[in-house]
Structure formats: structure tokens, C-alpha cells
Amino acid sequence: ELSICFAHDETAVKKHCANILKCADMIRDLNYKILKIGKSCNLQTELVDLTGLIDRCTDTFKDLFEISHVLVEKQYNVSSVSIRCNAFGLEQVFNNLITNALDAMADAAFKQISITVTRHPDAEMVSVWITDTGSGISDEVLPRIFLPNFTTKHNGNGLGLAICKHIVELHKGDIEIISRQGFGASFGIHLPLEIVS
């Protein structure tokens, strides 16, 4: 596929490849900071627009979405949501979940990532659901998915989801997963609200 595309538009492919390599370098350089946040007990927080933060995350992956033929669907069921958070830490949570979704859909015939933001009607909480159409997670793996050093990837270190869980909990939130092997996966991040307008 890439060779055909390259023959038709060499400049576009070079641009996509350059952006992908840039993202890889960025993720590598951020590893230390992510681990530092994961170990921290006192987060430096600020008031952040949640949907704007999610938009920044998806913009980071836009070239990879295009070259991988991934459809991204976002549904924000709130007009504006502000949360008090460590923006860098929460951004890495979303980036990690998007990266995992892309990995899970590597062999999928139809590739779609759906991101939904919903406010809880009976609590001052907001939920972000990230759903993919990938291979899903088996019943045997599911209970261990957030354990440190547990991974099903050949090149994984087993820290990504464990750190995500810890960062979300440092924000007094919770993370859950709904999945069935062969039917994709949905990760839900539930966070306390600061202001809704």
C-alpha cells in the first residue's frame, strides 16, 4: 500500500513518515516525565478544558490516522467541561490509550476510534470513553490489564496502562475497561468536574 502511495505522491508520504518519526521521538523523550508523574503524590494542577485537551491529543495522531486509514469519531455530549488536572499527565493517558487502540486495530478490516465525553447526571463527574474496533481482550488477560509489568506486546514494557491508572487515580478519578475478544475494547476515564458551563 505504501509503495503504491509513494509512487503517486512522494512528498505526502515523506511528510507522513517524518511526522510519525517525530511522534516516536516525542514519546521516547516523554517517557521519563511520564514515569516521574506516575510516581508523584502531589500533582501540579491547573484548570483545563477537557475537550480541548482531547482535540490536541487527536491532532498529534492525525497523520498516523490518515496513513493507517483510521476513522476518528468524537462525540462531546457537553458544551464545555473544565477539570482541574495536570494537563501533561492526562494528555499522556489519552495518548497511551489511543496508541493502544491503534496497535489493537493493526489487522482489523475496519478501523475506527470513537471518543465520547459525557457528564454523569447524578454526580459531579465526567467520563471519557475511548473505543476501538480492534481485536479485543480475552477474559484471561482482562483482570491483569492494569498490573505493572504485564504486557501482551512483544516490544511492550507493561508500564503504560499501570501508569495511566495511577495518574487517573491521582486525579481522584477511576479508569475501567469493557472488552470482549474479537469485538474491540472501550476504556472509560471518570474524572471529577470543576466547572461546567
Coordinates of C-alpha atoms in Angstrom, one line a residue:
E1 CA 0.0 0.0 0.0
L2 CA 2.8 2.4 1.0
S3 CA 4.7 1.7 -2.2
I4 CA 1.7 2.5 -4.4
C5 CA 1.0 5.7 -2.4
F6 CA 4.7 6.6 -2.6
A7 CA 4.7 6.3 -6.4
H8 CA 1.7 8.6 -6.7
D9 CA 2.7 11.2 -4.0
E10 CA 6.2 11.0 -2.8
T11 CA 6.0 14.3 -0.9
A12 CA 2.9 13.4 1.0
V13 CA 4.4 10.0 2.2
K14 CA 7.6 11.7 3.2
K15 CA 5.6 14.2 5.2
H16 CA 3.6 11.5 6.9
C17 CA 6.8 9.4 7.7
A18 CA 8.5 12.5 9.1
N19 CA 5.6 13.2 11.4
I20 CA 5.4 9.6 12.6
L21 CA 9.1 9.6 13.4
K22 CA 8.7 13.0 15.2
C23 CA 5.9 11.5 17.3
A24 CA 8.0 8.4 18.1
D25 CA 10.9 10.7 19.2
M26 CA 8.4 12.7 21.3
I27 CA 7.0 9.6 23.0
R28 CA 10.5 8.4 23.8
D29 CA 11.6 11.7 25.2
L30 CA 8.4 11.9 27.4
N31 CA 9.0 8.5 29.0
Y32 CA 11.0 9.9 31.9
K33 CA 8.4 12.6 32.6
I34 CA 5.6 10.1 32.5
L35 CA 7.3 7.8 34.9
K36 CA 8.0 10.8 37.2
I37 CA 4.3 11.7 37.2
G38 CA 3.4 8.1 37.8
K39 CA 5.5 8.1 41.0
S40 CA 4.3 11.5 42.1
C41 CA 2.0 12.0 45.0
N42 CA 1.5 15.8 44.5
L43 CA 0.4 16.8 41.1
Q44 CA 0.7 20.4 39.9
T45 CA -2.7 21.2 38.5
E46 CA -4.5 23.9 36.6
L47 CA -8.0 24.4 35.2
V48 CA -8.1 22.8 31.7
D49 CA -10.7 22.5 29.0
L50 CA -11.1 18.7 28.7
T51 CA -12.4 18.6 25.2
G52 CA -9.7 20.9 24.0
L53 CA -7.1 18.7 25.6
I54 CA -8.6 15.7 23.8
D55 CA -8.6 17.6 20.5
R56 CA -4.9 18.3 21.0
C57 CA -4.2 14.6 21.5
T58 CA -6.1 13.5 18.4
D59 CA -4.3 16.3 16.4
T60 CA -1.0 14.7 17.4
F61 CA -2.0 11.4 15.7
K62 CA -3.8 12.9 12.6
D63 CA -1.1 11.9 10.1
L64 CA -0.9 8.4 11.6
F65 CA -4.7 8.1 11.4
E66 CA -4.6 9.1 7.8
I67 CA -1.9 6.8 6.7
S68 CA -3.4 3.9 8.7
H69 CA -6.9 4.5 7.3
V70 CA -8.4 5.0 10.8
L71 CA -11.7 6.8 11.1
V72 CA -11.9 9.0 14.3
E73 CA -15.4 9.9 15.6
K74 CA -15.7 12.3 18.5
Q75 CA -19.0 12.9 20.4
Y76 CA -18.9 15.6 23.1
N77 CA -22.2 15.4 24.9
V78 CA -21.4 18.6 26.8
S79 CA -20.9 22.1 25.6
S80 CA -17.8 22.9 27.8
V81 CA -16.1 20.9 30.5
S82 CA -13.3 22.3 32.8
I83 CA -11.4 20.0 35.1
R84 CA -8.6 20.7 37.5
C85 CA -5.7 18.4 36.4
N86 CA -2.1 18.0 35.4
A87 CA -2.6 18.6 31.7
F88 CA 0.6 16.9 30.7
G89 CA -0.2 13.8 32.7
L90 CA -3.8 13.5 31.5
E91 CA -2.7 14.1 27.9
Q92 CA -0.3 11.1 28.2
V93 CA -3.1 8.9 29.5
F94 CA -5.2 9.7 26.4
N95 CA -2.2 9.4 24.1
N96 CA -1.4 6.0 25.6
L97 CA -5.0 4.7 25.1
I98 CA -5.0 6.0 21.5
T99 CA -1.7 4.3 20.8
N100 CA -3.0 1.0 22.3
A101 CA -6.2 1.3 20.1
L102 CA -4.1 1.7 17.0
D103 CA -2.0 -1.3 17.9
A104 CA -5.1 -3.4 18.6
M105 CA -6.5 -2.4 15.1
A106 CA -3.4 -3.2 13.1
D107 CA -5.1 -6.2 11.4
A108 CA -8.7 -5.0 11.5
A109 CA -10.7 -4.7 8.3
F110 CA -12.5 -1.6 9.7
K111 CA -10.6 0.8 11.9
Q112 CA -12.4 3.3 14.0
I113 CA -11.6 5.1 17.2
S114 CA -14.6 6.7 19.0
I115 CA -14.2 9.2 21.7
T116 CA -17.2 10.2 23.8
V117 CA -17.4 12.7 26.6
T118 CA -20.4 12.6 28.9
R119 CA -21.3 14.2 32.2
H120 CA -22.8 12.0 34.9
P121 CA -26.4 13.1 35.6
D122 CA -26.2 12.1 39.2
A123 CA -22.7 13.1 40.2
E124 CA -20.1 15.9 39.6
M125 CA -18.1 13.6 37.3
V126 CA -17.3 13.5 33.6
S127 CA -16.5 10.4 31.6
V128 CA -14.3 10.0 28.6
W129 CA -14.8 6.7 26.7
I130 CA -12.2 5.7 24.1
T131 CA -13.4 2.8 22.0
D132 CA -11.7 0.9 19.2
T133 CA -12.7 -1.8 16.6
G134 CA -9.6 -3.9 17.3
S135 CA -9.0 -7.5 18.4
G136 CA -10.4 -7.0 21.9
I137 CA -9.0 -8.5 25.1
S138 CA -9.5 -12.1 26.3
D139 CA -11.2 -13.0 29.6
E140 CA -7.9 -14.4 30.8
V141 CA -6.0 -11.2 30.2
L142 CA -8.7 -8.7 31.3
P143 CA -8.2 -9.0 35.1
R144 CA -4.4 -8.3 34.7
I145 CA -4.5 -5.5 32.2
F146 CA -3.6 -2.7 34.7
L147 CA -0.9 -4.7 36.5
P148 CA 2.6 -3.2 36.4
N149 CA 5.0 -5.2 34.1
F150 CA 2.2 -7.1 32.5
T151 CA 2.0 -6.9 28.7
T152 CA 0.9 -8.9 25.7
K153 CA 3.0 -6.9 23.3
H154 CA 6.3 -8.3 22.0
N155 CA 8.0 -4.9 22.5
G156 CA 6.0 -3.7 25.5
N157 CA 7.2 -2.9 29.0
G158 CA 4.0 -3.4 30.8
L159 CA 4.0 0.1 32.3
G160 CA 1.7 2.1 30.1
L161 CA -1.7 1.1 31.4
A162 CA -0.4 0.8 35.0
I163 CA 0.9 4.4 34.8
C164 CA -2.4 5.5 33.2
K165 CA -4.4 4.0 36.1
H166 CA -2.1 5.7 38.7
I167 CA -2.3 9.1 37.0
V168 CA -6.1 8.9 36.8
E169 CA -6.3 7.9 40.5
L170 CA -4.0 10.8 41.4
H171 CA -6.7 13.0 39.9
K172 CA -9.3 11.3 42.2
G173 CA -10.7 9.5 39.2
D174 CA -11.2 6.0 38.0
I175 CA -10.4 4.0 34.9
E176 CA -12.3 0.9 33.6
I177 CA -12.3 -1.3 30.6
I178 CA -15.1 -3.1 28.8
S179 CA -13.9 -5.6 26.2
R180 CA -14.6 -9.0 24.6
Q181 CA -12.0 -10.8 22.4
G182 CA -12.8 -10.1 18.8
F183 CA -15.1 -7.2 19.5
G184 CA -12.8 -4.3 20.3
A185 CA -12.3 -2.5 23.6
S186 CA -13.6 0.5 25.5
F187 CA -11.7 2.4 28.1
G188 CA -13.6 4.7 30.4
I189 CA -11.8 7.5 32.3
H190 CA -14.0 9.0 35.0
L191 CA -12.9 12.4 36.5
P192 CA -14.3 14.9 39.0
L193 CA -15.7 18.1 37.4
E194 CA -14.5 21.6 38.3
I195 CA -16.8 23.8 36.2
V196 CA -19.4 23.1 33.6
S197 CA -20.8 26.0 31.6

